mmCIF file of the C-alpha atoms, coordinates in Angstrom:
data_MODEL
# 
_entry.id   MODEL 
# 
loop_
_atom_site.group_PDB 
_atom_site.id 
_atom_site.type_symbol 
_atom_site.label_atom_id 
_atom_site.label_alt_id 
_atom_site.label_comp_id 
_atom_site.label_asym_id 
_atom_site.label_entity_id 
_atom_site.label_seq_id 
_atom_site.pdbx_PDB_ins_code 
_atom_site.Cartn_x 
_atom_site.Cartn_y 
_atom_site.Cartn_z 
_atom_site.occupancy 
_atom_site.B_iso_or_equiv 
_atom_site.pdbx_formal_charge 
_atom_site.auth_seq_id 
_atom_site.auth_comp_id 
_atom_site.auth_asym_id 
_atom_site.auth_atom_id 
_atom_site.pdbx_PDB_model_num 
ATOM 1   C CA . MET A 1 1   ? 50.208 23.736 173.068 1.00 0.00 ? 1   MET A CA 1 
ATOM 2   C CA . SER A 1 2   ? 47.442 21.555 171.447 1.00 0.00 ? 2   SER A CA 1 
ATOM 3   C CA . SER A 1 3   ? 46.080 22.198 167.877 1.00 0.00 ? 3   SER A CA 1 
ATOM 4   C CA . ALA A 1 4   ? 42.706 23.008 169.437 1.00 0.00 ? 4   ALA A CA 1 
ATOM 5   C CA . GLU A 1 5   ? 44.444 25.671 171.619 1.00 0.00 ? 5   GLU A CA 1 
ATOM 6   C CA . GLU A 1 6   ? 46.326 27.096 168.617 1.00 0.00 ? 6   GLU A CA 1 
ATOM 7   C CA . GLY A 1 7   ? 43.164 27.298 166.632 1.00 0.00 ? 7   GLY A CA 1 
ATOM 8   C CA . ARG A 1 8   ? 41.433 29.137 169.419 1.00 0.00 ? 8   ARG A CA 1 
ATOM 9   C CA . ASP A 1 9   ? 44.149 31.480 169.915 1.00 0.00 ? 9   ASP A CA 1 
ATOM 10  C CA . ARG A 1 10  ? 44.074 32.341 166.137 1.00 0.00 ? 10  ARG A CA 1 
ATOM 11  C CA . ARG A 1 11  ? 40.228 32.814 166.226 1.00 0.00 ? 11  ARG A CA 1 
ATOM 12  C CA . GLU A 1 12  ? 40.626 35.066 169.174 1.00 0.00 ? 12  GLU A CA 1 
ATOM 13  C CA . GLU A 1 13  ? 43.311 37.127 167.309 1.00 0.00 ? 13  GLU A CA 1 
ATOM 14  C CA . ALA A 1 14  ? 40.986 37.417 164.314 1.00 0.00 ? 14  ALA A CA 1 
ATOM 15  C CA . VAL A 1 15  ? 38.100 38.627 166.594 1.00 0.00 ? 15  VAL A CA 1 
ATOM 16  C CA . GLY A 1 16  ? 40.524 41.107 168.140 1.00 0.00 ? 16  GLY A CA 1 
ATOM 17  C CA . LEU A 1 17  ? 41.691 42.492 164.772 1.00 0.00 ? 17  LEU A CA 1 
ATOM 18  C CA . ALA A 1 18  ? 38.186 42.720 163.665 1.00 0.00 ? 18  ALA A CA 1 
ATOM 19  C CA . THR A 1 19  ? 37.112 44.639 166.784 1.00 0.00 ? 19  THR A CA 1 
ATOM 20  C CA . VAL A 1 20  ? 40.218 47.072 166.418 1.00 0.00 ? 20  VAL A CA 1 
ATOM 21  C CA . THR A 1 21  ? 39.231 47.687 163.017 1.00 0.00 ? 21  THR A CA 1 
ATOM 22  C CA . ALA A 1 22  ? 35.492 48.121 163.743 1.00 0.00 ? 22  ALA A CA 1 
ATOM 23  C CA . THR A 1 23  ? 36.196 50.567 166.602 1.00 0.00 ? 23  THR A CA 1 
ATOM 24  C CA . GLY A 1 24  ? 38.545 52.740 164.480 1.00 0.00 ? 24  GLY A CA 1 
ATOM 25  C CA . GLU A 1 25  ? 41.792 51.663 166.378 1.00 0.00 ? 25  GLU A CA 1 
ATOM 26  C CA . GLY A 1 26  ? 44.816 51.015 164.361 1.00 0.00 ? 26  GLY A CA 1 
ATOM 27  C CA . GLY A 1 27  ? 44.259 54.096 162.196 1.00 0.00 ? 27  GLY A CA 1 
ATOM 28  C CA . GLU A 1 28  ? 47.945 54.447 161.351 1.00 0.00 ? 28  GLU A CA 1 
ATOM 29  C CA . GLU A 1 29  ? 47.990 51.225 159.575 1.00 0.00 ? 29  GLU A CA 1 
ATOM 30  C CA . GLU A 1 30  ? 44.719 52.151 157.604 1.00 0.00 ? 30  GLU A CA 1 
ATOM 31  C CA . ARG A 1 31  ? 46.248 55.329 156.621 1.00 0.00 ? 31  ARG A CA 1 
ATOM 32  C CA . ARG A 1 32  ? 49.322 53.546 155.465 1.00 0.00 ? 32  ARG A CA 1 
ATOM 33  C CA . GLU A 1 33  ? 47.225 51.183 153.396 1.00 0.00 ? 33  GLU A CA 1 
ATOM 34  C CA . ARG A 1 34  ? 45.162 54.138 151.992 1.00 0.00 ? 34  ARG A CA 1 
ATOM 35  C CA . GLY A 1 35  ? 48.422 55.786 150.947 1.00 0.00 ? 35  GLY A CA 1 
ATOM 36  C CA . MET A 1 36  ? 49.759 52.951 149.118 1.00 0.00 ? 36  MET A CA 1 
ATOM 37  C CA . VAL A 1 37  ? 46.580 52.349 147.455 1.00 0.00 ? 37  VAL A CA 1 
ATOM 38  C CA . ALA A 1 38  ? 46.613 56.084 146.304 1.00 0.00 ? 38  ALA A CA 1 
ATOM 39  C CA . GLY A 1 39  ? 50.167 55.667 145.191 1.00 0.00 ? 39  GLY A CA 1 
ATOM 40  C CA . LEU A 1 40  ? 49.256 52.685 143.054 1.00 0.00 ? 40  LEU A CA 1 
ATOM 41  C CA . VAL A 1 41  ? 46.359 54.492 141.608 1.00 0.00 ? 41  VAL A CA 1 
ATOM 42  C CA . ASP A 1 42  ? 48.549 57.489 140.744 1.00 0.00 ? 42  ASP A CA 1 
ATOM 43  C CA . ARG A 1 43  ? 51.309 55.278 139.135 1.00 0.00 ? 43  ARG A CA 1 
ATOM 44  C CA . ALA A 1 44  ? 48.300 53.393 137.147 1.00 0.00 ? 44  ALA A CA 1 
ATOM 45  C CA . LYS A 1 45  ? 47.041 57.068 135.862 1.00 0.00 ? 45  LYS A CA 1 
ATOM 46  C CA . GLY A 1 46  ? 50.433 58.074 134.853 1.00 0.00 ? 46  GLY A CA 1 
ATOM 47  C CA . PHE A 1 47  ? 50.919 54.740 132.803 1.00 0.00 ? 47  PHE A CA 1 
ATOM 48  C CA . VAL A 1 48  ? 47.665 55.119 131.150 1.00 0.00 ? 48  VAL A CA 1 
ATOM 49  C CA . ALA A 1 49  ? 48.240 58.727 130.267 1.00 0.00 ? 49  ALA A CA 1 
ATOM 50  C CA . GLU A 1 50  ? 51.702 57.868 128.995 1.00 0.00 ? 50  GLU A CA 1 
ATOM 51  C CA . LYS A 1 51  ? 50.076 55.046 126.739 1.00 0.00 ? 51  LYS A CA 1 
ATOM 52  C CA . ILE A 1 52  ? 47.333 57.169 125.492 1.00 0.00 ? 52  ILE A CA 1 
ATOM 53  C CA . ALA A 1 53  ? 50.128 59.904 124.442 1.00 0.00 ? 53  ALA A CA 1 
ATOM 54  C CA . GLN A 1 54  ? 51.880 57.273 122.320 1.00 0.00 ? 54  GLN A CA 1 
ATOM 55  C CA . ILE A 1 55  ? 48.896 56.046 120.380 1.00 0.00 ? 55  ILE A CA 1 
ATOM 56  C CA . PRO A 1 56  ? 49.056 57.305 116.971 1.00 0.00 ? 56  PRO A CA 1 
ATOM 57  C CA . LYS A 1 57  ? 46.404 59.958 116.071 1.00 0.00 ? 57  LYS A CA 1 
ATOM 58  C CA . PRO A 1 58  ? 45.001 60.929 112.779 1.00 0.00 ? 58  PRO A CA 1 
ATOM 59  C CA . ASP A 1 59  ? 46.717 63.891 111.096 1.00 0.00 ? 59  ASP A CA 1 
ATOM 60  C CA . ALA A 1 60  ? 45.683 66.075 108.229 1.00 0.00 ? 60  ALA A CA 1 
ATOM 61  C CA . THR A 1 61  ? 47.072 68.501 105.538 1.00 0.00 ? 61  THR A CA 1 
ATOM 62  C CA . LEU A 1 62  ? 45.231 71.531 104.101 1.00 0.00 ? 62  LEU A CA 1 
ATOM 63  C CA . ASP A 1 63  ? 45.795 72.190 100.372 1.00 0.00 ? 63  ASP A CA 1 
ATOM 64  C CA . ARG A 1 64  ? 45.760 75.764 98.967  1.00 0.00 ? 64  ARG A CA 1 
ATOM 65  C CA . VAL A 1 65  ? 42.586 77.720 98.389  1.00 0.00 ? 65  VAL A CA 1 
ATOM 66  C CA . SER A 1 66  ? 41.368 78.112 94.869  1.00 0.00 ? 66  SER A CA 1 
ATOM 67  C CA . PHE A 1 67  ? 38.436 79.756 92.845  1.00 0.00 ? 67  PHE A CA 1 
ATOM 68  C CA . LYS A 1 68  ? 35.597 77.331 92.302  1.00 0.00 ? 68  LYS A CA 1 
ATOM 69  C CA . GLY A 1 69  ? 32.715 79.513 90.968  1.00 0.00 ? 69  GLY A CA 1 
ATOM 70  C CA . VAL A 1 70  ? 30.481 82.598 90.967  1.00 0.00 ? 70  VAL A CA 1 
ATOM 71  C CA . THR A 1 71  ? 26.816 82.920 91.903  1.00 0.00 ? 71  THR A CA 1 
ATOM 72  C CA . ARG A 1 72  ? 24.602 85.867 92.268  1.00 0.00 ? 72  ARG A CA 1 
ATOM 73  C CA . GLU A 1 73  ? 25.082 85.779 96.068  1.00 0.00 ? 73  GLU A CA 1 
ATOM 74  C CA . CYS A 1 74  ? 28.753 84.908 96.429  1.00 0.00 ? 74  CYS A CA 1 
ATOM 75  C CA . ILE A 1 75  ? 32.169 83.774 95.137  1.00 0.00 ? 75  ILE A CA 1 
ATOM 76  C CA . THR A 1 76  ? 32.765 80.062 96.089  1.00 0.00 ? 76  THR A CA 1 
ATOM 77  C CA . LEU A 1 77  ? 36.225 79.059 96.981  1.00 0.00 ? 77  LEU A CA 1 
ATOM 78  C CA . HIS A 1 78  ? 37.453 75.607 97.808  1.00 0.00 ? 78  HIS A CA 1 
ATOM 79  C CA . SER A 1 79  ? 40.330 73.614 99.360  1.00 0.00 ? 79  SER A CA 1 
ATOM 80  C CA . HIS A 1 80  ? 41.167 70.026 99.910  1.00 0.00 ? 80  HIS A CA 1 
ATOM 81  C CA . ILE A 1 81  ? 41.871 68.468 103.068 1.00 0.00 ? 81  ILE A CA 1 
ATOM 82  C CA . ASP A 1 82  ? 43.730 65.257 103.336 1.00 0.00 ? 82  ASP A CA 1 
ATOM 83  C CA . VAL A 1 83  ? 43.088 63.229 106.407 1.00 0.00 ? 83  VAL A CA 1 
ATOM 84  C CA . ASN A 1 84  ? 45.080 60.223 107.290 1.00 0.00 ? 84  ASN A CA 1 
ATOM 85  C CA . ASN A 1 85  ? 43.773 57.510 109.502 1.00 0.00 ? 85  ASN A CA 1 
ATOM 86  C CA . PRO A 1 86  ? 46.142 55.213 111.010 1.00 0.00 ? 86  PRO A CA 1 
ATOM 87  C CA . TYR A 1 87  ? 43.584 52.799 112.505 1.00 0.00 ? 87  TYR A CA 1 
ATOM 88  C CA . THR A 1 88  ? 41.913 49.763 111.116 1.00 0.00 ? 88  THR A CA 1 
ATOM 89  C CA . HIS A 1 89  ? 38.550 51.110 111.802 1.00 0.00 ? 89  HIS A CA 1 
ATOM 90  C CA . ARG A 1 90  ? 36.695 54.234 110.217 1.00 0.00 ? 90  ARG A CA 1 
ATOM 91  C CA . ILE A 1 91  ? 36.487 57.402 112.397 1.00 0.00 ? 91  ILE A CA 1 
ATOM 92  C CA . PRO A 1 92  ? 33.383 59.737 112.390 1.00 0.00 ? 92  PRO A CA 1 
ATOM 93  C CA . ILE A 1 93  ? 34.172 63.224 111.653 1.00 0.00 ? 93  ILE A CA 1 
ATOM 94  C CA . CYS A 1 94  ? 32.068 65.404 114.100 1.00 0.00 ? 94  CYS A CA 1 
ATOM 95  C CA . GLU A 1 95  ? 32.473 68.776 112.403 1.00 0.00 ? 95  GLU A CA 1 
ATOM 96  C CA . LEU A 1 96  ? 34.613 71.238 110.316 1.00 0.00 ? 96  LEU A CA 1 
ATOM 97  C CA . THR A 1 97  ? 35.115 74.594 111.329 1.00 0.00 ? 97  THR A CA 1 
ATOM 98  C CA . TYR A 1 98  ? 36.940 77.310 109.229 1.00 0.00 ? 98  TYR A CA 1 
ATOM 99  C CA . THR A 1 99  ? 37.803 80.819 109.386 1.00 0.00 ? 99  THR A CA 1 
ATOM 100 C CA . PHE A 1 100 ? 38.834 82.524 106.037 1.00 0.00 ? 100 PHE A CA 1 
ATOM 101 C CA . LYS A 1 101 ? 40.873 85.917 106.705 1.00 0.00 ? 101 LYS A CA 1 
ATOM 102 C CA . SER A 1 102 ? 42.665 88.398 104.454 1.00 0.00 ? 102 SER A CA 1 
ATOM 103 C CA . ASP A 1 103 ? 44.527 91.653 105.452 1.00 0.00 ? 103 ASP A CA 1 
ATOM 104 C CA . GLY A 1 104 ? 43.574 90.840 109.140 1.00 0.00 ? 104 GLY A CA 1 
ATOM 105 C CA . LYS A 1 105 ? 39.731 90.764 108.442 1.00 0.00 ? 105 LYS A CA 1 
ATOM 106 C CA . VAL A 1 106 ? 37.695 87.681 108.867 1.00 0.00 ? 106 VAL A CA 1 
ATOM 107 C CA . ILE A 1 107 ? 35.961 87.293 105.317 1.00 0.00 ? 107 ILE A CA 1 
ATOM 108 C CA . ALA A 1 108 ? 34.053 84.152 105.926 1.00 0.00 ? 108 ALA A CA 1 
ATOM 109 C CA . SER A 1 109 ? 33.800 81.500 108.728 1.00 0.00 ? 109 SER A CA 1 
ATOM 110 C CA . GLY A 1 110 ? 31.340 78.606 109.313 1.00 0.00 ? 110 GLY A CA 1 
ATOM 111 C CA . THR A 1 111 ? 30.856 75.099 110.365 1.00 0.00 ? 111 THR A CA 1 
ATOM 112 C CA . MET A 1 112 ? 30.185 72.063 108.486 1.00 0.00 ? 112 MET A CA 1 
ATOM 113 C CA . PRO A 1 113 ? 28.441 69.526 110.704 1.00 0.00 ? 113 PRO A CA 1 
ATOM 114 C CA . ASP A 1 114 ? 28.757 65.834 110.091 1.00 0.00 ? 114 ASP A CA 1 
ATOM 115 C CA . PRO A 1 115 ? 30.826 65.915 106.957 1.00 0.00 ? 115 PRO A CA 1 
ATOM 116 C CA . GLY A 1 116 ? 31.261 62.026 107.037 1.00 0.00 ? 116 GLY A CA 1 
ATOM 117 C CA . TRP A 1 117 ? 33.958 59.478 107.978 1.00 0.00 ? 117 TRP A CA 1 
ATOM 118 C CA . ILE A 1 118 ? 37.762 58.974 107.681 1.00 0.00 ? 118 ILE A CA 1 
ATOM 119 C CA . ALA A 1 119 ? 38.075 55.724 105.913 1.00 0.00 ? 119 ALA A CA 1 
ATOM 120 C CA . ALA A 1 120 ? 40.179 52.819 107.759 1.00 0.00 ? 120 ALA A CA 1 
ATOM 121 C CA . SER A 1 121 ? 43.788 52.729 107.425 1.00 0.00 ? 121 SER A CA 1 
ATOM 122 C CA . SER A 1 122 ? 43.942 55.275 104.427 1.00 0.00 ? 122 SER A CA 1 
ATOM 123 C CA . THR A 1 123 ? 43.678 58.883 103.443 1.00 0.00 ? 123 THR A CA 1 
ATOM 124 C CA . THR A 1 124 ? 40.419 60.614 103.037 1.00 0.00 ? 124 THR A CA 1 
ATOM 125 C CA . LYS A 1 125 ? 39.992 63.524 100.873 1.00 0.00 ? 125 LYS A CA 1 
ATOM 126 C CA . LEU A 1 126 ? 37.528 66.270 101.966 1.00 0.00 ? 126 LEU A CA 1 
ATOM 127 C CA . GLU A 1 127 ? 36.393 69.327 99.969  1.00 0.00 ? 127 GLU A CA 1 
ATOM 128 C CA . LEU A 1 128 ? 35.804 72.391 102.150 1.00 0.00 ? 128 LEU A CA 1 
ATOM 129 C CA . PRO A 1 129 ? 33.699 75.067 100.214 1.00 0.00 ? 129 PRO A CA 1 
ATOM 130 C CA . VAL A 1 130 ? 34.153 78.651 101.507 1.00 0.00 ? 130 VAL A CA 1 
ATOM 131 C CA . LYS A 1 131 ? 31.289 81.118 100.204 1.00 0.00 ? 131 LYS A CA 1 
ATOM 132 C CA . VAL A 1 132 ? 32.463 84.631 100.226 1.00 0.00 ? 132 VAL A CA 1 
ATOM 133 C CA . PRO A 1 133 ? 29.858 87.413 99.954  1.00 0.00 ? 133 PRO A CA 1 
ATOM 134 C CA . TYR A 1 134 ? 30.483 90.048 97.289  1.00 0.00 ? 134 TYR A CA 1 
ATOM 135 C CA . ASP A 1 135 ? 30.387 92.907 99.944  1.00 0.00 ? 135 ASP A CA 1 
ATOM 136 C CA . PHE A 1 136 ? 33.638 91.401 101.646 1.00 0.00 ? 136 PHE A CA 1 
ATOM 137 C CA . ILE A 1 137 ? 35.382 91.240 98.111  1.00 0.00 ? 137 ILE A CA 1 
ATOM 138 C CA . MET A 1 138 ? 34.512 95.121 97.557  1.00 0.00 ? 138 MET A CA 1 
ATOM 139 C CA . SER A 1 139 ? 36.036 95.979 100.983 1.00 0.00 ? 139 SER A CA 1 
ATOM 140 C CA . LEU A 1 140 ? 39.349 94.146 99.739  1.00 0.00 ? 140 LEU A CA 1 
ATOM 141 C CA . ILE A 1 141 ? 39.602 96.334 96.602  1.00 0.00 ? 141 ILE A CA 1 
ATOM 142 C CA . LYS A 1 142 ? 42.795 97.905 97.835  1.00 0.00 ? 142 LYS A CA 1 
ATOM 143 C CA . ASP A 1 143 ? 44.463 94.588 98.081  1.00 0.00 ? 143 ASP A CA 1 
ATOM 144 C CA . LEU A 1 144 ? 43.419 93.814 94.578  1.00 0.00 ? 144 LEU A CA 1 
ATOM 145 C CA . SER A 1 145 ? 44.482 96.929 93.003  1.00 0.00 ? 145 SER A CA 1 
ATOM 146 C CA . GLY A 1 146 ? 47.767 96.088 91.091  1.00 0.00 ? 146 GLY A CA 1 
ATOM 147 C CA . ASP A 1 147 ? 47.909 92.292 90.853  1.00 0.00 ? 147 ASP A CA 1 
ATOM 148 C CA . TRP A 1 148 ? 44.377 91.149 91.131  1.00 0.00 ? 148 TRP A CA 1 
ATOM 149 C CA . ASP A 1 149 ? 45.070 88.567 94.128  1.00 0.00 ? 149 ASP A CA 1 
ATOM 150 C CA . ILE A 1 150 ? 44.075 88.024 97.680  1.00 0.00 ? 150 ILE A CA 1 
ATOM 151 C CA . ASP A 1 151 ? 46.686 87.362 100.366 1.00 0.00 ? 151 ASP A CA 1 
ATOM 152 C CA . TYR A 1 152 ? 44.720 84.891 102.765 1.00 0.00 ? 152 TYR A CA 1 
ATOM 153 C CA . ILE A 1 153 ? 44.998 82.691 105.675 1.00 0.00 ? 153 ILE A CA 1 
ATOM 154 C CA . LEU A 1 154 ? 42.519 79.744 106.148 1.00 0.00 ? 154 LEU A CA 1 
ATOM 155 C CA . GLU A 1 155 ? 42.257 78.238 109.558 1.00 0.00 ? 155 GLU A CA 1 
ATOM 156 C CA . VAL A 1 156 ? 40.364 74.851 109.708 1.00 0.00 ? 156 VAL A CA 1 
ATOM 157 C CA . GLY A 1 157 ? 39.460 72.551 112.794 1.00 0.00 ? 157 GLY A CA 1 
ATOM 158 C CA . ILE A 1 158 ? 38.652 69.008 112.098 1.00 0.00 ? 158 ILE A CA 1 
ATOM 159 C CA . THR A 1 159 ? 36.791 67.637 115.141 1.00 0.00 ? 159 THR A CA 1 
ATOM 160 C CA . ILE A 1 160 ? 36.830 63.851 115.440 1.00 0.00 ? 160 ILE A CA 1 
ATOM 161 C CA . ASP A 1 161 ? 35.781 61.337 118.076 1.00 0.00 ? 161 ASP A CA 1 
ATOM 162 C CA . LEU A 1 162 ? 37.984 58.521 119.056 1.00 0.00 ? 162 LEU A CA 1 
ATOM 163 C CA . PRO A 1 163 ? 37.232 55.689 121.303 1.00 0.00 ? 163 PRO A CA 1 
ATOM 164 C CA . VAL A 1 164 ? 38.918 55.928 124.654 1.00 0.00 ? 164 VAL A CA 1 
ATOM 165 C CA . VAL A 1 165 ? 40.742 59.192 123.910 1.00 0.00 ? 165 VAL A CA 1 
ATOM 166 C CA . GLY A 1 166 ? 37.409 61.053 123.100 1.00 0.00 ? 166 GLY A CA 1 
ATOM 167 C CA . SER A 1 167 ? 36.748 63.976 120.735 1.00 0.00 ? 167 SER A CA 1 
ATOM 168 C CA . PHE A 1 168 ? 39.547 66.292 119.794 1.00 0.00 ? 168 PHE A CA 1 
ATOM 169 C CA . THR A 1 169 ? 40.238 68.830 117.069 1.00 0.00 ? 169 THR A CA 1 
ATOM 170 C CA . ILE A 1 170 ? 43.020 68.831 114.586 1.00 0.00 ? 170 ILE A CA 1 
ATOM 171 C CA . PRO A 1 171 ? 43.944 72.378 113.867 1.00 0.00 ? 171 PRO A CA 1 
ATOM 172 C CA . LEU A 1 172 ? 45.175 73.209 110.412 1.00 0.00 ? 172 LEU A CA 1 
ATOM 173 C CA . THR A 1 173 ? 46.374 76.492 108.754 1.00 0.00 ? 173 THR A CA 1 
ATOM 174 C CA . THR A 1 174 ? 47.307 77.489 105.488 1.00 0.00 ? 174 THR A CA 1 
ATOM 175 C CA . GLU A 1 175 ? 48.101 80.725 103.806 1.00 0.00 ? 175 GLU A CA 1 
ATOM 176 C CA . GLY A 1 176 ? 48.989 81.917 100.460 1.00 0.00 ? 176 GLY A CA 1 
ATOM 177 C CA . GLU A 1 177 ? 47.960 84.022 97.610  1.00 0.00 ? 177 GLU A CA 1 
ATOM 178 C CA . MET A 1 178 ? 44.941 83.529 95.391  1.00 0.00 ? 178 MET A CA 1 
ATOM 179 C CA . LYS A 1 179 ? 44.491 84.789 91.927  1.00 0.00 ? 179 LYS A CA 1 
ATOM 180 C CA . LEU A 1 180 ? 40.899 85.941 91.430  1.00 0.00 ? 180 LEU A CA 1 
ATOM 181 C CA . PRO A 1 181 ? 39.426 85.162 88.070  1.00 0.00 ? 181 PRO A CA 1 
ATOM 182 C CA . THR A 1 182 ? 39.087 87.948 85.578  1.00 0.00 ? 182 THR A CA 1 
ATOM 183 C CA . PHE A 1 183 ? 35.951 88.463 83.124  1.00 0.00 ? 183 PHE A CA 1 
ATOM 184 C CA . ARG A 1 184 ? 37.710 86.475 80.518  1.00 0.00 ? 184 ARG A CA 1 
ATOM 185 C CA . ASP A 1 185 ? 38.099 83.472 82.976  1.00 0.00 ? 185 ASP A CA 1 
ATOM 186 C CA . LEU A 1 186 ? 34.318 83.524 83.554  1.00 0.00 ? 186 LEU A CA 1 
ATOM 187 C CA . ILE A 1 187 ? 33.311 83.312 80.042  1.00 0.00 ? 187 ILE A CA 1 
ATOM 188 C CA . PHE A 1 188 ? 32.795 79.701 78.824  1.00 0.00 ? 188 PHE A CA 1 
# 
């Protein structure tokens, strides 16, 4: 066969293959190819999910709750939160949410929107003020009766926004016993 005839045969095969594909014939081969592509996409998704799971994420610790001050409206408590950032760039904190409970009752809850940033490659200290109205303190008098302290649980959620991963919340909980100030402690 001459080279001209071979070239013509190849062109005819290519045209025939294009006709088969355009008319929908050869569907089994297309299904096999789609199955292979779907398998590759699934493996790629699994690989990416595994790599994202191995990325270090910021973590946090919550300090105990302590008495901070008294106003006409409420008692202010505070707790320190240490947030560790493993990345070389700072991370925005979207919000802090908290719930302060005692004796199974929610005493105070709230949200602190946009409390700032977590510094790059270091630990950032955040102060969480919790304002407890006096009427809740009066309802807890039975717990205060002998030892003048409150058993508490403080639940905090730190919502941060990470590139690639998206926003997620770091849940924190601390519980303990807080000694309330006496009148003698409030006198300067």
